[in-house]
Short mmCIF file of C-alpha atoms in Angstrom, two decimals:
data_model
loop_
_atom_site.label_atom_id
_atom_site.label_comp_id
_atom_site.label_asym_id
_atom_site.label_seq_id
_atom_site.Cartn_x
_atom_site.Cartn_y
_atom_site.Cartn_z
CA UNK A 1 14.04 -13.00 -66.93
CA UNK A 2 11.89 -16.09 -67.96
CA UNK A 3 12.30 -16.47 -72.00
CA UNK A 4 9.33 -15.53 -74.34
CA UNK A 5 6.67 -18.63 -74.55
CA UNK A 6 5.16 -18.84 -78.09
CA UNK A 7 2.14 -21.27 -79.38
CA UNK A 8 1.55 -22.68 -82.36
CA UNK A 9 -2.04 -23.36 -82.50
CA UNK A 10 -5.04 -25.62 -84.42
CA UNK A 11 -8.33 -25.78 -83.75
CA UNK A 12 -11.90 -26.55 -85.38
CA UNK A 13 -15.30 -27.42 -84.73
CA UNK A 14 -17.17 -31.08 -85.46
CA UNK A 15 -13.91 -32.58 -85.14
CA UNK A 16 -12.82 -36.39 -84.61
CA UNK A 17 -10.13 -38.11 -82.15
CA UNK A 18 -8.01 -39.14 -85.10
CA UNK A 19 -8.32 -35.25 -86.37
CA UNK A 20 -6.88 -33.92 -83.20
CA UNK A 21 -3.72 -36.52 -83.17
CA UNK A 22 -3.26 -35.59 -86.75
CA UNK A 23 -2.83 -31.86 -86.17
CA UNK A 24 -1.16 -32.38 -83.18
CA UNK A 25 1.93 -34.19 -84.94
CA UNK A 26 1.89 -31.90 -87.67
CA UNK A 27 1.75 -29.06 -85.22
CA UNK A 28 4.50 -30.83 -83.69
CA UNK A 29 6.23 -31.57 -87.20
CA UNK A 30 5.99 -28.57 -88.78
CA UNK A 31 8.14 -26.55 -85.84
CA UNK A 32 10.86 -29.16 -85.17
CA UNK A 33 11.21 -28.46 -88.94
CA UNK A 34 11.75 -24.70 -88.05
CA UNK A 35 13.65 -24.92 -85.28
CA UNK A 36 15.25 -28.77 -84.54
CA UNK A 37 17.03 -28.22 -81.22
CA UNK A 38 12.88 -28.52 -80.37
CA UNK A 39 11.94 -31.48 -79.01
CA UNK A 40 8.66 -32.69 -77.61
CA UNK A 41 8.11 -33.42 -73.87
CA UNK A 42 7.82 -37.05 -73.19
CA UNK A 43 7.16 -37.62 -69.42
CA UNK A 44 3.62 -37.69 -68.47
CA UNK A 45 -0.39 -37.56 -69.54
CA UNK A 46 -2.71 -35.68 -68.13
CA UNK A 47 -6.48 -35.97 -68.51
CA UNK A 48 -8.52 -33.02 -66.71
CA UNK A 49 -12.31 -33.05 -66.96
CA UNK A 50 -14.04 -30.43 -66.10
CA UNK A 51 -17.58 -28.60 -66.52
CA UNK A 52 -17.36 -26.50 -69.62
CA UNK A 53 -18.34 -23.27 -67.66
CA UNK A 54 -15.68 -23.90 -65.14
CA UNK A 55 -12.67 -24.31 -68.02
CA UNK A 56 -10.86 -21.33 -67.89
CA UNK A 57 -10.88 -20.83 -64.27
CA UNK A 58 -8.93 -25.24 -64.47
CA UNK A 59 -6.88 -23.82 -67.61
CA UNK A 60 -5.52 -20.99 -64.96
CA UNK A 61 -4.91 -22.92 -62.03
CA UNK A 62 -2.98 -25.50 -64.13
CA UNK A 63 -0.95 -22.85 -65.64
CA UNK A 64 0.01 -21.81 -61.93
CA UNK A 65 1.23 -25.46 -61.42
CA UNK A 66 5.09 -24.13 -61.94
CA UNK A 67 7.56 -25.58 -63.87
CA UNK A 68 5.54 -29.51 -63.34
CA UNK A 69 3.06 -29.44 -66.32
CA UNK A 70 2.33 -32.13 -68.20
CA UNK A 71 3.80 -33.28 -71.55
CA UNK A 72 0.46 -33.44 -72.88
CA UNK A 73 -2.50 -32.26 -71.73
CA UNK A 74 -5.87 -33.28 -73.04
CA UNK A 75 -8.87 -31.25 -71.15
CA UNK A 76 -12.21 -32.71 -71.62
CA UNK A 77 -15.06 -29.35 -71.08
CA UNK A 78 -18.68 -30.79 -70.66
CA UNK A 79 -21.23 -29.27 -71.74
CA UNK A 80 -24.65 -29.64 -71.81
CA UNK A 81 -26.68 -29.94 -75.14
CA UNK A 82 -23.65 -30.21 -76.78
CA UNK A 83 -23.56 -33.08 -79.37
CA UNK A 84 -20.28 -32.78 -81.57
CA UNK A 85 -16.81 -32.39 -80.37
CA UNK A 86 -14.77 -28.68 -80.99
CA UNK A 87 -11.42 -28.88 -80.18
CA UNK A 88 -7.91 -26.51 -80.09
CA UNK A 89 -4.82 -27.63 -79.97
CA UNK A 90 -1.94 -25.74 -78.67
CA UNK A 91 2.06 -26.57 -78.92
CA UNK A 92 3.84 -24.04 -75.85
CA UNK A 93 7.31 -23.83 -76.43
CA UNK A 94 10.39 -21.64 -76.07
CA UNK A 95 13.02 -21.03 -78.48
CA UNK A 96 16.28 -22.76 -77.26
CA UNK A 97 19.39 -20.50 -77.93
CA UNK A 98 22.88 -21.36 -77.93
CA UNK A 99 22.18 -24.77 -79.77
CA UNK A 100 20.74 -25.83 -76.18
CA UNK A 101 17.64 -27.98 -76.67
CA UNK A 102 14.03 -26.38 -76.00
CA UNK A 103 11.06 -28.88 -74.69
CA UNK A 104 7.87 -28.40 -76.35
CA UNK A 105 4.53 -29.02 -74.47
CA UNK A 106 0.90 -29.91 -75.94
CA UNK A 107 -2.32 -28.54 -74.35
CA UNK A 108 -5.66 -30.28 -76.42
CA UNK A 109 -9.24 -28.42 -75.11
CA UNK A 110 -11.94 -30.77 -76.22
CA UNK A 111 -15.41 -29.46 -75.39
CA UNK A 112 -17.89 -32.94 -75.32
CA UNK A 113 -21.51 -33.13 -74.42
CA UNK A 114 -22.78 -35.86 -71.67
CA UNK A 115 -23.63 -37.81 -74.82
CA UNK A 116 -20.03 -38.60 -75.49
CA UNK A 117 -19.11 -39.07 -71.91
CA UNK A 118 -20.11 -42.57 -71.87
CA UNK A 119 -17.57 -43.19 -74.92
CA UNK A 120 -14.93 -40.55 -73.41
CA UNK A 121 -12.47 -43.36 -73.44
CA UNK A 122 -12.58 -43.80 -76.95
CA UNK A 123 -12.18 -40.01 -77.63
CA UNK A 124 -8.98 -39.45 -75.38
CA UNK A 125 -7.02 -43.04 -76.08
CA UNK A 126 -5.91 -41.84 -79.07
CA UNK A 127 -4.86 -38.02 -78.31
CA UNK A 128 -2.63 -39.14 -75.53
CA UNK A 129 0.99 -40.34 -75.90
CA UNK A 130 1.24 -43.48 -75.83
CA UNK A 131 3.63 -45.34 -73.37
CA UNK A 132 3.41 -42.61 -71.04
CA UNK A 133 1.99 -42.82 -67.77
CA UNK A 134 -1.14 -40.84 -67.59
CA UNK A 135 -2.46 -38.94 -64.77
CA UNK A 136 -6.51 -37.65 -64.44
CA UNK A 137 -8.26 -34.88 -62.58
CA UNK A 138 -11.82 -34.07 -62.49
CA UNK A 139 -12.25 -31.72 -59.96
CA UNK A 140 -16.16 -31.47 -60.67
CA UNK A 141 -16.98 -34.76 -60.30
CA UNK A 142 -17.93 -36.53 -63.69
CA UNK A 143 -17.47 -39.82 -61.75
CA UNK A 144 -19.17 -41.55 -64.97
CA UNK A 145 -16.23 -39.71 -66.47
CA UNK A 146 -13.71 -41.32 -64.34
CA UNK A 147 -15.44 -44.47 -64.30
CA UNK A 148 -14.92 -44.89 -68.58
CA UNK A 149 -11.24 -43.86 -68.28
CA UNK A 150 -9.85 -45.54 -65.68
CA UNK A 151 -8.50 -48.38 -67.90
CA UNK A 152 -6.27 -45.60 -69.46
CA UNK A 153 -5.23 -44.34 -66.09
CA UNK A 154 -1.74 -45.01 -63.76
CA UNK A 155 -2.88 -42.27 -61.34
CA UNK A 156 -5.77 -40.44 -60.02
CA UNK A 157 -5.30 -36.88 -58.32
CA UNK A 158 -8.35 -36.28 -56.39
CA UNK A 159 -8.78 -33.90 -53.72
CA UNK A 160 -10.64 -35.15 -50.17
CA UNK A 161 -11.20 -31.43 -49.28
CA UNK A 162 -13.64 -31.06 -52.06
CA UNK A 163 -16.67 -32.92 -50.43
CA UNK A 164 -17.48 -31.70 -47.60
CA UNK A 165 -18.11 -35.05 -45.74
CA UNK A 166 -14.28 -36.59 -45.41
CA UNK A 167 -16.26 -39.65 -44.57
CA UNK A 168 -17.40 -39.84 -48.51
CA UNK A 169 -14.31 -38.36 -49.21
CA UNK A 170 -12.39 -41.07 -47.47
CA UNK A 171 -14.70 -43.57 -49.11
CA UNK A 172 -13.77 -42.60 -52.85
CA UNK A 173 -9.88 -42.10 -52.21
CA UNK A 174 -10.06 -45.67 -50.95
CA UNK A 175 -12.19 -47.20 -53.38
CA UNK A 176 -9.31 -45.57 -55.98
CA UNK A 177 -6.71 -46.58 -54.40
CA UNK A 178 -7.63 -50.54 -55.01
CA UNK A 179 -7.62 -49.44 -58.52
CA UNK A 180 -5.19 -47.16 -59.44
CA UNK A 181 -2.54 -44.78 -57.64
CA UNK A 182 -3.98 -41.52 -55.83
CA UNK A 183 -2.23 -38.56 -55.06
CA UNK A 184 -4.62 -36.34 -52.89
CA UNK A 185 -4.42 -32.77 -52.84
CA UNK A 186 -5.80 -32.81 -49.20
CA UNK A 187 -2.78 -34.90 -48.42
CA UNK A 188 -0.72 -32.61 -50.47
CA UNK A 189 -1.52 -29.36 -47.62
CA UNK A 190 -0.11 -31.57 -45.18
CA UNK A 191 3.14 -32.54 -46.17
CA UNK A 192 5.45 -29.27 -44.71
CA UNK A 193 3.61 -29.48 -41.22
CA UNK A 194 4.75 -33.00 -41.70
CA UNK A 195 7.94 -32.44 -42.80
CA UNK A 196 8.58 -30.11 -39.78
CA UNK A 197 7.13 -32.11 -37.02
CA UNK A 198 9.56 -35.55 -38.50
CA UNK A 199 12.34 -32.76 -38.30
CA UNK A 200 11.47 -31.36 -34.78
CA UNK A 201 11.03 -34.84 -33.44
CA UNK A 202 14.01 -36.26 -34.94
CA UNK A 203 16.54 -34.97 -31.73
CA UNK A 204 16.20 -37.92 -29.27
CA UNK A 205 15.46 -36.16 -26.34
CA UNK A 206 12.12 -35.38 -28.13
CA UNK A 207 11.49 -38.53 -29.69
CA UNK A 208 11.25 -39.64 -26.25
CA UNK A 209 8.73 -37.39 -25.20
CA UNK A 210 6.84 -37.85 -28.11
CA UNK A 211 6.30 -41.46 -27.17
CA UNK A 212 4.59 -39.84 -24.27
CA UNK A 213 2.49 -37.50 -25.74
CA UNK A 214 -0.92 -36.45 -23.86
CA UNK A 215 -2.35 -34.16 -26.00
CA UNK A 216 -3.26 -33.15 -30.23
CA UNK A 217 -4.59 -30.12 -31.32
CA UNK A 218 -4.89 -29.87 -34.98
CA UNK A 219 -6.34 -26.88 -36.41
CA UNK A 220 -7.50 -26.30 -39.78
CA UNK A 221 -9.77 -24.14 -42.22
CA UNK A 222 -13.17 -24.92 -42.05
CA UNK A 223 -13.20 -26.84 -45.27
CA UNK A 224 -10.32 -28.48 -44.51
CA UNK A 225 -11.31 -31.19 -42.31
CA UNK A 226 -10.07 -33.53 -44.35
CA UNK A 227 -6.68 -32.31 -44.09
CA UNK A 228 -6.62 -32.26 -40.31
CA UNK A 229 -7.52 -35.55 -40.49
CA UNK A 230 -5.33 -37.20 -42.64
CA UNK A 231 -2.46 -35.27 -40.86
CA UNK A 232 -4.07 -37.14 -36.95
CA UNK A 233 -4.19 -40.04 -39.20
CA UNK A 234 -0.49 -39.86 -40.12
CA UNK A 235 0.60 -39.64 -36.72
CA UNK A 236 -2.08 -42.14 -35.58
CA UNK A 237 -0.47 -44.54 -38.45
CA UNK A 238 3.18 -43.87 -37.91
CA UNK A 239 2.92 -43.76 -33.84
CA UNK A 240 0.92 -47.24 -33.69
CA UNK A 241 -2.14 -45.17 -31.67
CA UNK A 242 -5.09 -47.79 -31.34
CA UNK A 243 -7.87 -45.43 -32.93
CA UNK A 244 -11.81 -45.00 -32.21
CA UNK A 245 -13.88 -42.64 -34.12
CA UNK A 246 -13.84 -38.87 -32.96
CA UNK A 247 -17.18 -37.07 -31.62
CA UNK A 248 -18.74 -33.76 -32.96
CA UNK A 249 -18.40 -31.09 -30.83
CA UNK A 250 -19.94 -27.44 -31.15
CA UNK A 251 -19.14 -25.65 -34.72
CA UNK A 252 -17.87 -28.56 -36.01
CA UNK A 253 -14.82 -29.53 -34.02
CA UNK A 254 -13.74 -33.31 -33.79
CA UNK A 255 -12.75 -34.65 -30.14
CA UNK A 256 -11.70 -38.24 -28.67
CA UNK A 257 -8.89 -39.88 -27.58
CA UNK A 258 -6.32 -42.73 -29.01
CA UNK A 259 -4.58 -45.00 -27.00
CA UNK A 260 -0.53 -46.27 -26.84
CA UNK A 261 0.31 -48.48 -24.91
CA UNK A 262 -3.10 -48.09 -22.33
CA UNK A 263 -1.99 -44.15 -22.43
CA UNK A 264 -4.59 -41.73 -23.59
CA UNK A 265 -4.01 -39.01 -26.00
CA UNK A 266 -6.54 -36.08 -26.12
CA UNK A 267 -7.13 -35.39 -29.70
CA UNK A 268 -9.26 -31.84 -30.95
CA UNK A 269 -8.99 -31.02 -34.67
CA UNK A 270 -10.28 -27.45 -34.51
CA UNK A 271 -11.40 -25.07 -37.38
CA UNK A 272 -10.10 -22.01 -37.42
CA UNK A 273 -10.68 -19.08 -39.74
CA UNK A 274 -8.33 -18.29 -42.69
CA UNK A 275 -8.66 -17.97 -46.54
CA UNK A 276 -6.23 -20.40 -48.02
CA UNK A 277 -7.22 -24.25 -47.35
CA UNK A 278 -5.11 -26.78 -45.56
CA UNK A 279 -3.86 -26.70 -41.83
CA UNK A 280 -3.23 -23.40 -39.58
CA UNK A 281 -1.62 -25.20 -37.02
CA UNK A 282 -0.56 -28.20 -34.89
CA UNK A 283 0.30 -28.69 -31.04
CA UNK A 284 1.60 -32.09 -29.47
CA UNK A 285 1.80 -31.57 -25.89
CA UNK A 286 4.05 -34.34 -23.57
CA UNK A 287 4.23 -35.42 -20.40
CA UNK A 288 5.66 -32.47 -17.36
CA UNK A 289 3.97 -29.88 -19.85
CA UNK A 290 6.48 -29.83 -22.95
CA UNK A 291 4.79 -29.16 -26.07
CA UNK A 292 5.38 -28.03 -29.71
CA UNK A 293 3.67 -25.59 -31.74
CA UNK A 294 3.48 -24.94 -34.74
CA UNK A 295 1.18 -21.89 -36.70
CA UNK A 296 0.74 -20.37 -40.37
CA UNK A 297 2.32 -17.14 -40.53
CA UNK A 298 3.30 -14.76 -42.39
CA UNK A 299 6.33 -16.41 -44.53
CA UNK A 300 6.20 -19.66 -43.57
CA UNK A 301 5.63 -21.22 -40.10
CA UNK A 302 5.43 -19.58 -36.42
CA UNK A 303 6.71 -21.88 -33.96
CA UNK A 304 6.68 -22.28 -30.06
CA UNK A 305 7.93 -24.66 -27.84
CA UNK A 306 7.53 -25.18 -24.18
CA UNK A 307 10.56 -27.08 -22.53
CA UNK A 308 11.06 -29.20 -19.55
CA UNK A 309 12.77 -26.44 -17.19
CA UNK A 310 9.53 -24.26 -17.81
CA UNK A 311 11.80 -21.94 -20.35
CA UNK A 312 9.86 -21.65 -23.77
CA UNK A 313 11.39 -20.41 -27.17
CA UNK A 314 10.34 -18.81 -30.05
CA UNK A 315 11.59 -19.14 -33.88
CA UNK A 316 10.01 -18.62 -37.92
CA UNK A 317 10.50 -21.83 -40.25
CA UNK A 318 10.57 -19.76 -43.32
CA UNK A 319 9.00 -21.06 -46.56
CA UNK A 320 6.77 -23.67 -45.41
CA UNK A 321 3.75 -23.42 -47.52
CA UNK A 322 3.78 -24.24 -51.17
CA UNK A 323 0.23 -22.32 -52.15
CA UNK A 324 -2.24 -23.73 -53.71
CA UNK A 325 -0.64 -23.29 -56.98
CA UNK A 326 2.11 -24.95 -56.00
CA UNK A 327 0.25 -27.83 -54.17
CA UNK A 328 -1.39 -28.42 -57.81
CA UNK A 329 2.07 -28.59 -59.14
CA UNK A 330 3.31 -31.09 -56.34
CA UNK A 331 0.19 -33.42 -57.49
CA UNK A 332 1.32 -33.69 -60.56
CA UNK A 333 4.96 -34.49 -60.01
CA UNK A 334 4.07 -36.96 -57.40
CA UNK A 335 2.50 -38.93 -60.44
CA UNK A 336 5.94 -39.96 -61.07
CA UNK A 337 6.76 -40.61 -57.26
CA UNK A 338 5.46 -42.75 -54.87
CA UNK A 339 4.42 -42.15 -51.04
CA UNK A 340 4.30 -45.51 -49.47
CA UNK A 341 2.41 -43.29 -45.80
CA UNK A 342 -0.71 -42.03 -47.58
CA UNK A 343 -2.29 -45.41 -47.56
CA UNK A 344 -1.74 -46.14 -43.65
CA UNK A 345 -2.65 -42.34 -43.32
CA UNK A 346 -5.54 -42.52 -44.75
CA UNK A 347 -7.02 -45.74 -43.47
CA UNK A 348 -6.30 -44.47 -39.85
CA UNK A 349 -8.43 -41.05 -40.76
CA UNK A 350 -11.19 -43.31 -41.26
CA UNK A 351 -11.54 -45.00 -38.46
CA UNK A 352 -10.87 -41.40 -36.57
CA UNK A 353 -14.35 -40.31 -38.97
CA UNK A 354 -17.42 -39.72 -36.60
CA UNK A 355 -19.80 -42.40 -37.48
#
């Protein structure tokens, strides 16, 4: 069983930067002094801005991010008419037994007004640690937000599923990217369809074929297109397709083709109805009617595969899917990590964007 987490906590209202990084090393002080096999986490910042409403809902998905939180995380609630800061401060830790050493982690709630976002910079420079990369999330917007602390940021974890125009989307994720590193969430969803399609491909025999593919179906939630597109873009990036934008079709669904080599590929990113976001499946059909497919199912991925003698096959890749909470959790370790596809990725899902 997991151990006990306990909280030592500080908190008051018409407070001041420098008050907050005072009570947080005391906070900090004051239980290494209890307990010395305690030692604060030093890896990573994170800055989450958020609307003030909306704070408990972030303060619960973040706390479903797994075992990759932050060192210290400072969350900035907005609130309108609000003109002083209130802030708490919270040290998480758990006691270390068997004169192992226990990691303690610091959580700062500042609620601001839009009066102070203009000077937000000035507020959160000095709570964070310094010399420590530092990653932000606003996941309501508060570009101005964004705007005033991107001098204090290393990476930016957006999410291109949010708007629901990927061509904006697109637009902002590369507008960050010539600033700062971006880890996208949408990007994020894709990675175990990736992961399995590398895998399946990987034999020879279907590498081959996959130079000669004649066909993409992509399917994905509704709000998702972003997603599907990024994951086309991937493939479009990594299997040098020349790319045009896609058409609207009916409810929604993106068509076109791409061209290798003066082949056509038939490409249809298709919603389909489920609750979670992200992909529910991917088909690659070849040349003399082999294919791959593979579907969200229950417990990981269903998939199906059509082979050259006209036999098919059947099998469950178990544990594919991460959840969102996990997908959160992902984002913020890959602040530490670096993905040198997203970028092609993501500039071949624009130019697959309907105009």
């Amino acid at each position: 069983m997991a151990a006990a987490v306990s909280d030592d906590v500080w908190a008051e209202q018409n407070t001041t930067p420098d008050a907050i990084e005072a009570a947080l090393r005391e906070l900090l002080r004051r239980r290494h002094a209890v307990n010395e096999n305690l030692a604060p986490a030093r890896v990573l910042n994170m800055v989450v801005i958020v609307d003030r409403q909306w704070k408990g809902e972030i303060a619960n998905r973040l706390e479903r991010a797994g075992r990759y939180h932050a060192s210290r995380t400072v969350l900035c609630a907005v609130e309108d008419g609000r003109d002083k800061l209130d802030a708490v401060a919270t040290v998480s830790y758990e006691e270390p037994g068997g004169g192992r050493i226990g990691v303690m982690r610091e959580q700062v709630e500042i609620d601001v007004g839009p009066e102070h976002v203009g000077g937000l910079q000035t507020i959160v420079d000095p709570v964070l640690v310094s010399e420590l990369p530092t990653i932000a999330w606003s996941p309501h917007g508060h570009e101005q937000a964004v705007e005033v602390l991107l001098p204090l940021i290393d990476v930016m974890l957006i999410d291109s599923d949010d708007p629901r125009d990927p061509v904006e989307a697109f637009a902002r994720a590369q507008e960050l990217c010539d600033r700062v590193y971006v880890v996208d969430l949408a990007w994020l969803r894709t990675t175990p369809w990736r992961e399995r399609l590398a895998a399946a491909f990987d034999l020879p025999q279907r590498l081959a074929a996959l130079s000669h593919a004649i066909e993409l179906e992509v399917r994905h939630q509704g709000g998702s297109a972003a997603s599907g597109l990024l994951l086309t873009g991937w493939l479009a990036s990594r299997l040098h397709w020349e790319r045009e934008p896609l058409a609207v079709e009916g409810r929604g669904d993106l068509t076109g083709t791409v061209e290798r080599d003066q082949d056509e590929i038939a490409v249809r990113l298709r919603t389909a109805v489920q609750e979670s976001p992200g992909l529910a499946g991917v088909t690659v059909t070849c040349t003399r009617g082999t294919s791959l497919s593979l579907q969200r199912g229950v417990g990981g991925l269903d998939a199906h595969e059509e082979l050259l003698d006209g036999s098919s096959r059947d099998w469950k890749i178990v544990g594919a899917s991460r959840g969102e909470g996990g997908i959160l959790g992902e984002g913020i370790r890959q602040a530490l990590l670096r993905d040198p596809t997203y970028g092609p990725a993501l500039g071949a899902a624009r130019e697959l964007c309907p105009v």
